[in-house]
CSV table of C-alpha atoms and ligand atoms in Angstrom, one decimal:
chain,number,residue,atom,x,y,z
Z,1,MET,CA,-23.4,10.4,17.9
Z,2,THR,CA,-23.1,12.7,15.5
Z,3,ALA,CA,-20.3,11.5,13.0
Z,4,VAL,CA,-17.1,13.4,12.9
Z,5,ASN,CA,-15.6,15.3,10.1
Z,6,ARG,CA,-12.0,15.7,9.8
Z,7,GLN,CA,-10.4,18.7,8.1
Z,8,LEU,CA,-6.7,19.6,7.8
Z,9,VAL,CA,-6.9,23.7,7.6
Z,10,LEU,CA,-4.8,26.0,6.2
Z,11,ASN,CA,-2.6,27.4,9.7
Z,12,SER,CA,-0.2,29.6,8.5
Z,13,ARG,CA,2.0,29.6,4.5
Z,14,PRO,CA,4.5,27.9,4.6
Z,15,LYS,CA,8.3,29.3,4.4
Z,16,GLY,CA,10.3,26.4,1.6
Z,17,MET,CA,9.1,22.9,3.0
Z,18,LEU,CA,5.8,22.3,5.0
Z,19,ALA,CA,6.6,23.0,9.0
Z,20,PRO,CA,4.5,21.0,11.6
Z,21,GLY,CA,1.1,23.1,12.2
Z,22,ASP,CA,0.8,24.6,8.1
Z,23,LEU,CA,-2.0,22.6,8.1
Z,24,GLN,CA,-3.6,21.9,10.7
Z,25,LEU,CA,-5.9,18.9,11.5
Z,26,LYS,CA,-9.4,20.2,12.9
Z,27,GLU,CA,-13.0,17.8,13.8
Z,28,THR,CA,-15.8,19.6,12.7
Z,29,ALA,CA,-20.1,18.2,12.7
Z,30,VAL,CA,-20.6,15.9,8.9
Z,31,PRO,CA,-21.8,18.4,7.1
Z,32,GLY,CA,-26.4,17.8,7.1
Z,33,LEU,CA,-27.9,18.2,4.0
Z,34,GLN,CA,-30.4,20.1,2.1
Z,35,ASP,CA,-32.3,19.2,-0.7
Z,36,GLY,CA,-30.3,19.4,-3.8
Z,37,GLN,CA,-26.9,17.8,-1.9
Z,38,ALA,CA,-25.3,14.7,-1.2
Z,39,LEU,CA,-22.9,14.1,1.1
Z,40,ALA,CA,-19.7,12.1,-0.2
Z,41,ARG,CA,-17.0,9.7,1.9
Z,42,VAL,CA,-13.4,10.2,0.8
Z,43,LYS,CA,-11.1,8.1,0.0
Z,44,TYR,CA,-8.3,9.2,-1.9
Z,45,LEU,CA,-6.4,12.7,-2.2
Z,46,SER,CA,-4.4,13.7,-5.2
Z,47,ILE,CA,-1.1,14.8,-3.5
Z,48,ASP,CA,-0.1,17.0,-6.3
Z,49,PRO,CA,2.5,19.6,-6.5
Z,50,THR,CA,0.3,22.5,-7.1
Z,51,MET,CA,-0.9,22.6,-3.8
Z,52,ARG,CA,2.6,23.8,-2.8
Z,53,ILE,CA,1.7,26.8,-4.9
Z,54,TRP,CA,-2.3,27.0,-3.3
Z,55,MET,CA,-0.9,27.9,0.1
Z,56,ALA,CA,1.2,30.2,-1.1
Z,57,ALA,CA,-0.4,33.2,-2.5
Z,58,ASP,CA,-2.7,33.8,-6.3
Z,59,SER,CA,-2.1,31.5,-9.0
Z,60,TYR,CA,-4.1,30.5,-11.6
Z,61,LEU,CA,-6.3,30.0,-8.9
Z,62,PRO,CA,-7.1,32.2,-5.9
Z,63,ALA,CA,-4.5,31.1,-3.3
Z,64,VAL,CA,-6.1,28.9,0.1
Z,65,ALA,CA,-7.3,31.1,3.1
Z,66,ILE,CA,-5.9,30.7,6.4
Z,67,GLY,CA,-8.2,28.8,8.4
Z,68,GLU,CA,-9.6,27.3,5.1
Z,69,VAL,CA,-9.9,23.9,4.4
Z,70,MET,CA,-6.5,23.0,2.6
Z,71,ARG,CA,-7.9,22.4,-1.5
Z,72,SER,CA,-7.0,19.3,-2.8
Z,73,PHE,CA,-8.3,16.8,-5.7
Z,74,GLY,CA,-9.9,13.9,-4.4
Z,75,PHE,CA,-11.5,10.7,-5.5
Z,76,ALA,CA,-15.2,10.0,-3.1
Z,77,GLU,CA,-17.8,8.1,-3.1
Z,78,ILE,CA,-21.9,9.3,-2.1
Z,79,VAL,CA,-22.8,8.0,1.1
Z,80,GLU,CA,-25.9,9.7,1.3
Z,81,SER,CA,-28.1,11.7,-1.5
Z,82,ARG,CA,-30.6,14.4,-1.7
Z,83,HIS,CA,-28.7,15.7,-5.2
Z,84,PRO,CA,-31.2,14.5,-8.3
Z,85,ASP,CA,-28.4,13.2,-10.1
Z,86,TYR,CA,-26.0,11.3,-7.4
Z,87,ARG,CA,-27.1,8.1,-5.7
Z,88,LYS,CA,-25.5,6.2,-2.6
Z,89,GLY,CA,-22.6,4.3,-4.1
Z,90,ASP,CA,-21.7,6.7,-7.1
Z,91,ARG,CA,-17.9,7.7,-7.6
Z,92,VAL,CA,-17.1,11.2,-8.1
Z,93,THR,CA,-13.4,12.6,-8.8
Z,94,GLY,CA,-13.3,16.2,-8.5
Z,95,PHE,CA,-12.5,19.3,-5.9
Z,96,THR,CA,-12.5,17.1,-2.1
Z,97,GLY,CA,-10.4,19.1,-0.4
Z,98,LEU,CA,-7.9,17.5,2.6
Z,99,GLN,CA,-11.0,15.7,4.4
Z,100,ASP,CA,-13.6,13.0,5.5
Z,101,TYR,CA,-16.7,13.6,4.2
Z,102,VAL,CA,-17.4,16.9,1.0
Z,103,ALA,CA,-20.8,17.9,0.3
Z,104,VAL,CA,-21.3,17.4,-3.0
Z,105,GLU,CA,-23.8,21.0,-4.6
Z,106,LEU,CA,-26.4,21.1,-6.9
Z,107,ALA,CA,-24.7,23.7,-9.0
Z,108,SER,CA,-21.1,22.7,-8.4
Z,109,GLN,CA,-19.0,21.2,-11.6
Z,110,ALA,CA,-16.3,20.1,-9.1
Z,111,PHE,CA,-17.1,17.0,-8.9
Z,112,GLN,CA,-17.0,14.4,-11.9
Z,113,LYS,CA,-19.0,10.6,-11.6
Z,114,VAL,CA,-16.4,8.0,-12.9
Z,115,PRO,CA,-17.5,3.7,-13.6
Z,116,LYS,CA,-16.4,1.4,-11.4
Z,117,ILE,CA,-14.0,-1.2,-13.9
Z,118,PRO,CA,-13.7,-4.5,-13.4
Z,119,PHE,CA,-9.8,-5.5,-12.2
Z,120,VAL,CA,-9.1,-1.5,-12.2
Z,121,SER,CA,-8.2,0.3,-9.3
Z,122,ASP,CA,-10.4,3.5,-8.4
Z,123,THR,CA,-6.7,5.0,-7.9
Z,124,VAL,CA,-6.4,5.2,-11.3
Z,125,PHE,CA,-8.7,8.2,-11.4
Z,126,LEU,CA,-6.0,10.3,-9.5
Z,127,GLY,CA,-3.1,9.7,-12.1
Z,128,LEU,CA,-2.8,7.7,-14.9
Z,129,LEU,CA,-7.0,8.3,-16.0
Z,130,GLY,CA,-6.8,11.7,-13.6
Z,131,ILE,CA,-4.9,14.5,-13.0
Z,132,ASN,CA,-1.3,13.4,-14.3
Z,133,GLY,CA,-2.4,11.4,-18.0
Z,134,LEU,CA,-5.0,13.9,-18.3
Z,135,THR,CA,-1.6,16.8,-18.3
Z,136,ALA,CA,0.9,14.3,-20.3
Z,137,PHE,CA,-1.6,13.6,-22.6
Z,138,PHE,CA,-2.6,17.2,-23.9
Z,139,GLY,CA,1.0,18.7,-22.8
Z,140,MET,CA,2.8,15.6,-26.4
Z,141,GLU,CA,-0.4,17.4,-27.9
Z,142,MET,CA,1.5,20.9,-27.4
Z,143,ALA,CA,4.1,19.0,-28.0
Z,144,ALA,CA,3.2,17.6,-31.4
Z,145,PRO,CA,6.1,14.9,-31.6
Z,146,LYS,CA,7.3,13.8,-35.0
Z,147,LYS,CA,8.8,9.8,-35.2
Z,148,GLY,CA,12.4,10.2,-34.7
Z,149,GLU,CA,12.8,13.0,-32.8
Z,150,THR,CA,14.9,13.5,-28.8
Z,151,MET,CA,13.0,14.8,-26.3
Z,152,VAL,CA,13.9,15.1,-23.3
Z,153,VAL,CA,11.7,14.8,-19.9
Z,154,SER,CA,12.7,15.9,-16.5
Z,155,ALA,CA,10.8,14.7,-12.9
Z,156,ALA,CA,10.5,11.2,-15.6
Z,157,ALA,CA,9.8,9.1,-12.7
Z,158,GLY,CA,6.6,11.0,-11.1
Z,159,ALA,CA,3.0,10.7,-12.4
Z,160,THR,CA,3.4,12.4,-15.1
Z,161,GLY,CA,7.1,12.5,-16.8
Z,162,SER,CA,6.6,9.0,-16.2
Z,163,ILE,CA,3.4,8.8,-18.5
Z,164,VAL,CA,4.6,11.3,-20.9
Z,165,GLY,CA,7.6,9.4,-21.4
Z,166,GLN,CA,6.0,6.7,-22.9
Z,167,ILE,CA,3.7,8.3,-24.6
Z,168,GLY,CA,7.1,9.9,-26.0
Z,169,LYS,CA,8.3,6.1,-27.3
Z,170,ILE,CA,4.6,5.8,-28.7
Z,171,ARG,CA,4.9,8.5,-31.0
Z,172,GLY,CA,8.1,7.1,-32.2
Z,173,CYS,CA,10.7,9.5,-30.1
Z,174,ARG,CA,13.9,9.0,-28.5
Z,175,VAL,CA,13.2,9.7,-25.3
Z,176,VAL,CA,15.3,10.4,-22.4
Z,177,GLY,CA,14.3,11.0,-18.3
Z,178,ILE,CA,15.8,12.9,-15.2
Z,179,ALA,CA,15.2,11.4,-11.8
Z,180,GLY,CA,16.8,11.7,-8.8
Z,181,THR,CA,17.4,8.4,-8.1
Z,182,ASP,CA,19.4,5.2,-9.7
Z,183,ASP,CA,15.9,2.8,-8.5
Z,184,LYS,CA,14.0,5.6,-10.9
Z,185,CYS,CA,16.3,5.6,-13.9
Z,186,ASN,CA,16.4,1.3,-13.2
Z,187,TRP,CA,12.4,1.3,-14.0
Z,188,LEU,CA,12.5,4.1,-16.8
Z,189,SER,CA,15.2,2.3,-18.9
Z,190,LYS,CA,14.3,-1.4,-17.9
Z,191,ASP,CA,10.4,-1.1,-17.0
Z,192,LEU,CA,9.2,1.9,-19.3
Z,193,GLY,CA,11.3,1.6,-22.1
Z,194,PHE,CA,12.8,5.0,-21.9
Z,195,ASP,CA,15.9,5.5,-24.4
Z,196,ALA,CA,17.6,6.3,-21.2
Z,197,ALA,CA,17.5,7.8,-17.7
Z,198,ILE,CA,19.8,10.4,-16.0
Z,199,ASN,CA,20.5,10.9,-12.1
Z,200,TYR,CA,20.5,14.1,-12.0
Z,201,LYS,CA,21.9,14.1,-8.7
Z,202,HIS,CA,25.1,12.1,-9.9
Z,203,ARG,CA,28.6,14.6,-9.7
Z,204,ASP,CA,28.5,13.7,-13.9
Z,205,TRP,CA,24.9,14.3,-15.0
Z,206,LYS,CA,25.0,17.0,-17.4
Z,207,GLY,CA,27.9,15.3,-19.6
Z,208,LYS,CA,26.1,11.9,-19.5
Z,209,LEU,CA,23.0,14.0,-20.5
Z,210,ALA,CA,25.1,15.6,-23.3
Z,211,ALA,CA,25.9,12.2,-24.4
Z,212,ALA,CA,22.5,10.6,-24.6
Z,213,VAL,CA,21.3,12.8,-26.7
Z,214,PRO,CA,23.7,12.7,-29.8
Z,215,ASP,CA,21.1,14.3,-31.8
Z,216,GLY,CA,20.5,16.7,-29.5
Z,217,ILE,CA,16.6,17.7,-27.9
Z,218,ASP,CA,13.6,18.7,-30.1
Z,219,ILE,CA,11.6,18.6,-27.5
Z,220,ASP,CA,11.6,19.7,-23.7
Z,221,PHE,CA,8.5,18.7,-21.4
Z,222,GLU,CA,9.6,20.7,-18.6
Z,223,ASN,CA,8.6,20.0,-15.2
Z,224,VAL,CA,11.3,21.3,-13.1
Z,225,GLY,CA,13.0,24.5,-14.2
Z,226,GLY,CA,16.1,25.9,-12.5
Z,227,GLU,CA,19.2,24.0,-13.2
Z,228,ILE,CA,17.6,21.2,-14.5
Z,229,MET,CA,16.3,23.1,-17.8
Z,230,GLN,CA,18.9,25.7,-18.3
Z,231,THR,CA,20.5,22.1,-18.8
Z,232,VAL,CA,18.0,20.7,-21.2
Z,233,LEU,CA,18.2,24.0,-23.0
Z,234,GLY,CA,22.0,24.6,-23.7
Z,235,LEU,CA,21.2,21.0,-25.9
Z,236,MET,CA,18.1,21.9,-27.5
Z,237,ASN,CA,18.4,21.6,-31.5
Z,238,LEU,CA,17.4,25.1,-33.5
Z,239,HIS,CA,13.8,25.4,-33.8
Z,240,GLY,CA,13.2,23.3,-30.8
Z,241,ARG,CA,9.7,23.4,-28.4
Z,242,VAL,CA,9.8,23.8,-24.8
Z,243,VAL,CA,7.0,22.5,-22.9
Z,244,VAL,CA,6.3,24.5,-19.2
Z,245,CYS,CA,4.5,22.4,-17.4
Z,246,GLY,CA,5.8,22.8,-14.0
Z,247,LEU,CA,8.8,24.5,-12.1
Z,248,ILE,CA,8.8,22.5,-8.6
Z,249,SER,CA,11.9,23.1,-8.5
Z,250,GLY,CA,11.3,26.6,-7.6
Z,251,TYR,CA,7.5,25.7,-5.4
Z,252,ASN,CA,9.1,26.0,-2.2
Z,253,LYS,CA,11.0,29.4,-2.5
Z,254,GLN,CA,10.0,32.8,-2.8
Z,255,ASP,CA,11.6,32.9,-6.3
Z,256,PRO,CA,9.9,30.6,-8.8
Z,257,GLY,CA,12.5,29.1,-11.2
Z,258,MET,CA,13.0,31.5,-13.8
Z,259,MET,CA,14.0,30.1,-17.4
Z,260,SER,CA,16.9,31.1,-19.5
Z,261,LEU,CA,15.6,33.6,-21.6
Z,262,GLY,CA,19.1,34.2,-23.8
Z,263,THR,CA,18.8,30.0,-25.0
Z,264,VAL,CA,15.5,31.0,-26.1
Z,265,ILE,CA,16.4,33.8,-28.4
Z,266,LEU,CA,19.3,31.8,-29.2
Z,267,LYS,CA,18.1,28.7,-30.8
Z,268,ARG,CA,14.9,30.2,-31.7
Z,269,LEU,CA,12.3,28.1,-29.1
Z,270,ARG,CA,9.0,27.4,-28.8
Z,271,VAL,CA,8.8,27.7,-26.0
Z,272,GLU,CA,4.8,27.6,-24.5
Z,273,GLY,CA,2.8,27.5,-20.7
Z,274,PHE,CA,1.2,24.0,-20.2
Z,275,LEU,CA,-2.4,24.2,-18.1
Z,276,LEU,CA,-4.8,20.9,-17.7
Z,277,LEU,CA,-7.5,23.8,-17.0
Z,278,ASP,CA,-7.5,24.7,-20.6
Z,279,TYR,CA,-9.1,21.2,-21.9
Z,280,VAL,CA,-11.6,20.4,-19.7
Z,281,SER,CA,-14.0,19.9,-21.8
Z,282,ARG,CA,-11.7,17.3,-23.9
Z,283,PHE,CA,-11.2,15.3,-20.2
Z,284,MET,CA,-13.1,11.7,-21.9
Z,285,GLU,CA,-11.4,12.2,-25.6
Z,286,ALA,CA,-7.6,11.8,-23.4
Z,287,ALA,CA,-9.0,9.0,-20.7
Z,288,THR,CA,-10.5,7.2,-23.2
Z,289,GLN,CA,-6.9,7.0,-25.2
Z,290,LEU,CA,-5.1,6.9,-21.7
Z,291,GLY,CA,-7.5,4.0,-20.5
Z,292,GLN,CA,-6.7,2.1,-24.6
Z,293,TRP,CA,-3.2,2.2,-23.6
Z,294,LYS,CA,-3.4,0.6,-20.3
Z,295,MET,CA,-5.6,-2.0,-21.4
Z,296,PHE,CA,-2.9,-2.7,-24.1
Z,297,GLY,CA,-0.1,-2.6,-22.1
Z,298,LYS,CA,1.1,0.1,-23.3
Z,299,ILE,CA,1.4,2.3,-20.7
Z,300,LYS,CA,2.3,1.2,-17.3
Z,301,ASP,CA,1.2,3.2,-13.6
Z,302,ARG,CA,2.7,2.9,-11.1
Z,303,GLU,CA,1.8,4.1,-7.3
Z,304,THR,CA,3.0,5.9,-3.9
Z,305,ILE,CA,0.3,4.9,-1.3
Z,306,VAL,CA,0.7,6.8,2.0
Z,307,GLU,CA,-2.1,6.0,4.9
Z,308,GLY,CA,-3.7,8.5,6.2
Z,309,LEU,CA,-5.4,12.3,6.6
Z,310,GLU,CA,-3.1,13.2,9.4
Z,311,LYS,CA,0.0,12.3,7.3
Z,312,THR,CA,-1.3,14.3,4.0
Z,313,PRO,CA,1.2,17.1,5.4
Z,314,ASP,CA,3.9,14.7,5.3
Z,315,ALA,CA,3.3,13.3,1.7
Z,316,ILE,CA,3.1,16.7,0.3
Z,317,ASN,CA,6.5,17.1,1.6
Z,318,MET,CA,7.2,13.9,0.0
Z,319,LEU,CA,7.2,15.3,-3.4
Z,320,PHE,CA,10.0,17.8,-2.7
Z,321,THR,CA,12.2,15.4,-1.5
Z,322,GLY,CA,11.5,12.5,-4.5
Z,323,ALA,CA,10.2,10.6,-1.9
Z,324,ASN,CA,7.1,8.9,-4.3
Z,325,THR,CA,8.2,6.8,-7.6
Z,326,GLY,CA,4.7,7.4,-9.9
Z,327,LYS,CA,1.3,9.1,-8.2
Z,328,LEU,CA,1.9,10.1,-4.9
Z,329,ILE,CA,-2.2,9.5,-3.2
Z,330,VAL,CA,-3.0,9.5,0.6
Z,331,LYS,CA,-5.4,6.8,1.7
Z,332,ILE,CA,-8.1,8.0,4.1
V,401,LIG,N1,0.2,22.4,-15.6
V,401,LIG,C1,-0.3,21.6,-15.1
V,401,LIG,O1,-1.8,21.9,-16.0
V,401,LIG,C2,0.3,20.4,-14.3
V,401,LIG,C3,-0.5,19.8,-14.6
V,401,LIG,C4,0.1,19.0,-13.2
V,401,LIG,C5,1.4,18.6,-12.6
V,401,LIG,N2,2.0,20.0,-13.0
V,401,LIG,C6,3.5,19.8,-12.7
V,401,LIG,O2,4.3,18.7,-13.6
V,401,LIG,C7,5.1,18.4,-12.1
V,401,LIG,C8,5.6,17.2,-11.9
V,401,LIG,O3,4.2,17.1,-10.9
V,401,LIG,P1,3.5,15.4,-10.2
V,401,LIG,O4,2.7,16.0,-10.1
V,401,LIG,O5,3.7,14.5,-11.4
V,401,LIG,O6,4.8,15.3,-9.4
V,401,LIG,P2,5.7,14.0,-9.4
V,401,LIG,O7,6.7,14.0,-10.6
V,401,LIG,O8,5.1,12.6,-9.3
V,401,LIG,O9,6.4,14.2,-7.9
V,401,LIG,C9,7.0,15.1,-7.9
V,401,LIG,C10,9.2,15.0,-7.9
V,401,LIG,O10,9.3,16.0,-9.1
V,401,LIG,C11,10.8,15.4,-8.6
V,401,LIG,N3,11.6,17.0,-7.8
V,401,LIG,C12,11.3,17.4,-6.8
V,401,LIG,N4,11.9,19.0,-6.7
V,401,LIG,C13,12.8,18.6,-7.4
V,401,LIG,C14,14.0,19.2,-7.6
V,401,LIG,N5,14.5,20.8,-6.8
V,401,LIG,N6,14.9,19.0,-8.3
V,401,LIG,C15,14.8,18.0,-9.8
V,401,LIG,N7,13.6,17.1,-9.2
V,401,LIG,C16,12.3,17.5,-8.7
V,401,LIG,C17,11.1,14.5,-7.3
V,401,LIG,O11,11.7,13.0,-8.5
V,401,LIG,P3,13.7,13.4,-7.9
V,401,LIG,O12,13.6,11.9,-7.3
V,401,LIG,O13,13.1,12.9,-9.8
V,401,LIG,O14,14.2,14.0,-7.6
V,401,LIG,C18,9.6,14.4,-6.9
V,401,LIG,O15,9.5,12.6,-7.3
V,401,LIG,C19,4.8,19.3,-11.4
V,401,LIG,O16,5.9,20.3,-11.8
V,401,LIG,C20,3.9,20.7,-11.2
V,401,LIG,O17,3.3,21.4,-10.6
V,401,LIG,C21,1.4,21.0,-13.7
């Protein structure tokens, strides 16, 4: 019997949140191997806001074509190999796509081997030691925090924001997080050591944010955009720095959230766009530091795990309703 490879292919470009049928489940045969290839069984999928961008239009990567397996990052295990660099049982992370099996090609740089570390879960390679930890590490390098400065991070209880805030504390900043539920805010201030956490769904959140930054804001680590970013910019100090990491509030809209350039001029802010792909050659350095911080209890991470490839469309929507805390992962 031929084994089946279930795949989620892009069937139509979503308008707003993903609708049933935008991603369609398809069954194909597991790819046969040629010399120079290895076959990997996908175990975990990284669910990232940028997937919504890849579904919509060309950006820093080409849009996923209609009918193509939806692009995603994931964790997989080699089950068969005719590839000189991979053996059965090796574990890899990379662009697996939303499917059960993926062929690893000889010349491909899309995969990286990851070690088995005692007492460390496989999923850490998708979150703290994956896209989000690395984004937080290099994004904070761009922010260049100094001891005593005030930093605000939005989507603070998410995979990236929660690590960003903890690095801010390690660097000696006053850190204020913005998140969408009281539970998330309690986690940030009680467990992760944020100095304050503001629920932006409370009517008086803007006043509470202003009160939480009595000395103004020196760094905005921006993950959301729109009204949240505009409010934060209004509280910034002269010559503050803004790391534009993400603008999730705009990803489901036709017009992605634009920042208020007027405030940038008025406050002489240094605004810089961040893209993780620019740092590939330094991933190992960052992962080593993040791993040490985790080992010594200086950084805590949390995951929200959804089970089943077929649940992936719902999982992607969870990023936009805020149903995740920490890293969102689909377990296949
Ligand atoms: N530039 C890069 O290389 C790079 C790399 C990775 C991630 N990013 C960006 O970083 C941001 C966070 O990504 P992540 O993977 O760590 O996701 P995440 O923060 O784990 O999940 C997204 C969170 O965003 C919040 N959110 C969603 N819609 C919102 C809205 N309209 N207004 C306010 N908050 C909203 C939700 O939390 P609440 O409950 O708090 O609303 C949700 O849990 C995204 O903008 C992403 O694109 C950029």
